[in-house]
PDB file of C-alpha atoms in Angstrom:
ATOM      1  CA  UNK A   1     107.450  96.810 117.571  1.00  0.00           C
ATOM      2  CA  UNK A   2     103.791  96.546 116.629  1.00  0.00           C
ATOM      3  CA  UNK A   3     101.459  99.097 118.162  1.00  0.00           C
ATOM      4  CA  UNK A   4      97.696  98.843 117.863  1.00  0.00           C
ATOM      5  CA  UNK A   5      95.161 101.639 117.985  1.00  0.00           C
ATOM      6  CA  UNK A   6      91.430 100.951 118.032  1.00  0.00           C
ATOM      7  CA  UNK A   7      89.631 104.105 116.901  1.00  0.00           C
ATOM      8  CA  UNK A   8      85.884 104.663 116.922  1.00  0.00           C
ATOM      9  CA  UNK A   9      83.042 107.119 117.118  1.00  0.00           C
ATOM     10  CA  UNK A  10      82.168 107.238 120.805  1.00  0.00           C
ATOM     11  CA  UNK A  11      83.339 104.639 123.317  1.00  0.00           C
ATOM     12  CA  UNK A  12      83.168 101.542 121.096  1.00  0.00           C
ATOM     13  CA  UNK A  13      86.984 101.299 120.951  1.00  0.00           C
ATOM     14  CA  UNK A  14      87.256 101.126 124.758  1.00  0.00           C
ATOM     15  CA  UNK A  15      84.507  98.520 124.953  1.00  0.00           C
ATOM     16  CA  UNK A  16      85.990  96.217 122.345  1.00  0.00           C
ATOM     17  CA  UNK A  17      89.429  96.499 123.959  1.00  0.00           C
ATOM     18  CA  UNK A  18      87.830  95.385 127.230  1.00  0.00           C
ATOM     19  CA  UNK A  19      86.237  92.378 125.477  1.00  0.00           C
ATOM     20  CA  UNK A  20      89.504  91.528 123.729  1.00  0.00           C
ATOM     21  CA  UNK A  21      91.371  91.574 127.041  1.00  0.00           C
ATOM     22  CA  UNK A  22      88.874  89.059 128.451  1.00  0.00           C
ATOM     23  CA  UNK A  23      89.859  86.677 125.651  1.00  0.00           C
ATOM     24  CA  UNK A  24      93.605  87.242 125.186  1.00  0.00           C
ATOM     25  CA  UNK A  25      94.704  89.165 128.270  1.00  0.00           C
ATOM     26  CA  UNK A  26      96.103  92.658 128.618  1.00  0.00           C
ATOM     27  CA  UNK A  27      98.477  94.022 126.007  1.00  0.00           C
ATOM     28  CA  UNK A  28     100.450  97.197 126.635  1.00  0.00           C
ATOM     29  CA  UNK A  29     100.779  97.794 122.887  1.00  0.00           C
ATOM     30  CA  UNK A  30      97.057  98.506 122.477  1.00  0.00           C
ATOM     31  CA  UNK A  31      95.656 102.031 122.688  1.00  0.00           C
ATOM     32  CA  UNK A  32      92.213 103.394 121.979  1.00  0.00           C
ATOM     33  CA  UNK A  33      90.898 106.596 120.493  1.00  0.00           C
ATOM     34  CA  UNK A  34      87.247 107.351 121.309  1.00  0.00           C
ATOM     35  CA  UNK A  35      86.453 110.220 118.983  1.00  0.00           C
ATOM     36  CA  UNK A  36      83.927 112.933 119.744  1.00  0.00           C
ATOM     37  CA  UNK A  37      83.987 112.310 123.489  1.00  0.00           C
ATOM     38  CA  UNK A  38      85.187 114.487 126.380  1.00  0.00           C
ATOM     39  CA  UNK A  39      88.536 112.654 126.218  1.00  0.00           C
ATOM     40  CA  UNK A  40      89.021 113.330 122.495  1.00  0.00           C
ATOM     41  CA  UNK A  41      87.510 116.711 121.673  1.00  0.00           C
ATOM     42  CA  UNK A  42      89.805 117.165 118.644  1.00  0.00           C
ATOM     43  CA  UNK A  43      90.467 114.026 116.639  1.00  0.00           C
ATOM     44  CA  UNK A  44      93.152 115.691 114.496  1.00  0.00           C
ATOM     45  CA  UNK A  45      95.263 116.465 117.551  1.00  0.00           C
ATOM     46  CA  UNK A  46      94.787 112.955 118.952  1.00  0.00           C
ATOM     47  CA  UNK A  47      95.860 111.318 115.685  1.00  0.00           C
ATOM     48  CA  UNK A  48      98.916 113.564 115.465  1.00  0.00           C
ATOM     49  CA  UNK A  49      99.883 112.715 119.072  1.00  0.00           C
ATOM     50  CA  UNK A  50      99.549 109.000 118.405  1.00  0.00           C
ATOM     51  CA  UNK A  51     101.733 109.164 115.311  1.00  0.00           C
ATOM     52  CA  UNK A  52     104.293 111.324 117.114  1.00  0.00           C
ATOM     53  CA  UNK A  53     104.532 108.688 119.865  1.00  0.00           C
ATOM     54  CA  UNK A  54     105.763 106.032 117.433  1.00  0.00           C
ATOM     55  CA  UNK A  55     109.396 105.102 117.046  1.00  0.00           C
ATOM     56  CA  UNK A  56     110.868 105.012 113.561  1.00  0.00           C
ATOM     57  CA  UNK A  57     110.866 101.179 113.556  1.00  0.00           C
ATOM     58  CA  UNK A  58     107.309 100.738 114.860  1.00  0.00           C
ATOM     59  CA  UNK A  59     104.441  99.367 112.823  1.00  0.00           C
ATOM     60  CA  UNK A  60     101.172 101.033 113.800  1.00  0.00           C
ATOM     61  CA  UNK A  61      98.060  99.004 113.033  1.00  0.00           C
ATOM     62  CA  UNK A  62      95.043 101.287 113.305  1.00  0.00           C
ATOM     63  CA  UNK A  63      91.623  99.651 113.197  1.00  0.00           C
ATOM     64  CA  UNK A  64      88.659 101.998 112.803  1.00  0.00           C
ATOM     65  CA  UNK A  65      84.962 101.321 113.167  1.00  0.00           C
ATOM     66  CA  UNK A  66      83.437 102.601 109.916  1.00  0.00           C
ATOM     67  CA  UNK A  67      84.775 102.633 106.385  1.00  0.00           C
ATOM     68  CA  UNK A  68      84.466 106.134 104.914  1.00  0.00           C
ATOM     69  CA  UNK A  69      83.641 107.529 108.357  1.00  0.00           C
ATOM     70  CA  UNK A  70      85.247 110.652 109.758  1.00  0.00           C
ATOM     71  CA  UNK A  71      87.594 108.688 112.041  1.00  0.00           C
ATOM     72  CA  UNK A  72      88.887 106.617 109.133  1.00  0.00           C
ATOM     73  CA  UNK A  73      89.142 109.684 106.930  1.00  0.00           C
ATOM     74  CA  UNK A  74      91.387 111.389 109.470  1.00  0.00           C
ATOM     75  CA  UNK A  75      93.866 108.501 109.356  1.00  0.00           C
ATOM     76  CA  UNK A  76      93.741 108.251 105.561  1.00  0.00           C
ATOM     77  CA  UNK A  77      95.505 111.606 105.373  1.00  0.00           C
ATOM     78  CA  UNK A  78      98.582 109.957 106.963  1.00  0.00           C
ATOM     79  CA  UNK A  79      98.812 106.814 104.836  1.00  0.00           C
ATOM     80  CA  UNK A  80     102.014 108.021 103.201  1.00  0.00           C
ATOM     81  CA  UNK A  81     103.697 107.203 106.531  1.00  0.00           C
ATOM     82  CA  UNK A  82     105.133 103.696 105.954  1.00  0.00           C
ATOM     83  CA  UNK A  83     104.637 102.817 109.639  1.00  0.00           C
ATOM     84  CA  UNK A  84     100.863 103.229 109.393  1.00  0.00           C
ATOM     85  CA  UNK A  85      98.579 100.332 108.441  1.00  0.00           C
ATOM     86  CA  UNK A  86      94.868 101.240 108.375  1.00  0.00           C
ATOM     87  CA  UNK A  87      92.024  98.714 108.599  1.00  0.00           C
ATOM     88  CA  UNK A  88      88.302  99.450 108.818  1.00  0.00           C
ATOM     89  CA  UNK A  89      85.613  97.219 110.281  1.00  0.00           C
ATOM     90  CA  UNK A  90      86.624  96.985 113.925  1.00  0.00           C
ATOM     91  CA  UNK A  91      85.424  93.598 115.232  1.00  0.00           C
ATOM     92  CA  UNK A  92      86.539  91.081 117.826  1.00  0.00           C
ATOM     93  CA  UNK A  93      87.542  88.164 115.536  1.00  0.00           C
ATOM     94  CA  UNK A  94      89.759  90.530 113.541  1.00  0.00           C
ATOM     95  CA  UNK A  95      91.433  91.805 116.692  1.00  0.00           C
ATOM     96  CA  UNK A  96      92.016  88.322 118.060  1.00  0.00           C
ATOM     97  CA  UNK A  97      93.669  87.252 114.806  1.00  0.00           C
ATOM     98  CA  UNK A  98      95.894  90.336 114.811  1.00  0.00           C
ATOM     99  CA  UNK A  99      96.883  90.219 118.478  1.00  0.00           C
ATOM    100  CA  UNK A 100      97.560  86.518 118.856  1.00  0.00           C
ATOM    101  CA  UNK A 101     100.149  86.403 116.075  1.00  0.00           C
ATOM    102  CA  UNK A 102     103.693  86.909 117.322  1.00  0.00           C
ATOM    103  CA  UNK A 103     105.256  90.069 115.893  1.00  0.00           C
ATOM    104  CA  UNK A 104     108.396  88.127 115.018  1.00  0.00           C
ATOM    105  CA  UNK A 105     106.755  85.400 112.962  1.00  0.00           C
ATOM    106  CA  UNK A 106     105.062  87.221 110.107  1.00  0.00           C
ATOM    107  CA  UNK A 107     105.302  90.418 108.086  1.00  0.00           C
ATOM    108  CA  UNK A 108     102.794  93.058 109.221  1.00  0.00           C
ATOM    109  CA  UNK A 109     101.144  93.414 105.818  1.00  0.00           C
ATOM    110  CA  UNK A 110     100.754  89.646 105.491  1.00  0.00           C
ATOM    111  CA  UNK A 111      99.371  89.443 109.030  1.00  0.00           C
ATOM    112  CA  UNK A 112      96.748  92.072 108.213  1.00  0.00           C
ATOM    113  CA  UNK A 113      95.721  90.457 104.927  1.00  0.00           C
ATOM    114  CA  UNK A 114      95.317  87.047 106.594  1.00  0.00           C
ATOM    115  CA  UNK A 115      93.455  88.427 109.618  1.00  0.00           C
ATOM    116  CA  UNK A 116      91.023  90.368 107.414  1.00  0.00           C
ATOM    117  CA  UNK A 117      90.238  87.278 105.339  1.00  0.00           C
ATOM    118  CA  UNK A 118      89.774  85.085 108.410  1.00  0.00           C
ATOM    119  CA  UNK A 119      87.557  87.599 110.189  1.00  0.00           C
ATOM    120  CA  UNK A 120      85.280  87.956 107.152  1.00  0.00           C
ATOM    121  CA  UNK A 121      84.504  84.248 107.448  1.00  0.00           C
ATOM    122  CA  UNK A 122      83.183  84.764 110.989  1.00  0.00           C
ATOM    123  CA  UNK A 123      80.349  87.019 109.816  1.00  0.00           C
ATOM    124  CA  UNK A 124      77.456  84.709 109.091  1.00  0.00           C
ATOM    125  CA  UNK A 125      73.692  84.649 109.120  1.00  0.00           C
ATOM    126  CA  UNK A 126      73.122  81.702 111.438  1.00  0.00           C
ATOM    127  CA  UNK A 127      69.498  81.148 110.390  1.00  0.00           C
ATOM    128  CA  UNK A 128      70.583  80.339 106.845  1.00  0.00           C
ATOM    129  CA  UNK A 129      73.336  78.035 108.041  1.00  0.00           C
ATOM    130  CA  UNK A 130      70.902  76.134 110.224  1.00  0.00           C
ATOM    131  CA  UNK A 131      68.427  75.735 107.361  1.00  0.00           C
ATOM    132  CA  UNK A 132      71.068  74.478 104.920  1.00  0.00           C
ATOM    133  CA  UNK A 133      72.425  71.945 107.411  1.00  0.00           C
ATOM    134  CA  UNK A 134      69.106  70.231 108.114  1.00  0.00           C
ATOM    135  CA  UNK A 135      68.535  71.922 111.440  1.00  0.00           C
ATOM    136  CA  UNK A 136      71.677  70.608 113.151  1.00  0.00           C
ATOM    137  CA  UNK A 137      72.746  73.114 115.772  1.00  0.00           C
ATOM    138  CA  UNK A 138      75.944  71.162 116.454  1.00  0.00           C
ATOM    139  CA  UNK A 139      77.284  72.437 113.082  1.00  0.00           C
ATOM    140  CA  UNK A 140      77.931  75.854 114.595  1.00  0.00           C
TER     141      UNK A 140
END
């Protein structure tokens, strides 16, 4: 089974889960870790608890907010665990692409690679797009 963990500095992970649920509905396989808050005073303990909660056949997709940040760095120490898949750059298009794919239809690594590529295409500077398309707002 695929389990998802959104991990961030502060409450960003909870907020983006709330936004995701507005788009795709609730998903019991999604957890959040809001580091450096009253709920998560010790990130090391929280990461260890999450990993301990996984079954041997689970795939854990962890999406963190900042590359090279302390939250990401904590998970990097566990990358030898074959169940753990770590992505940085927590954003809504990435999450939608990951969540909407059926766990039975595609390999987890392939799912992640495709979702990352697709979500990169959603980051755009709209002013430049508008200027290059002769001021046609319908092109968005």
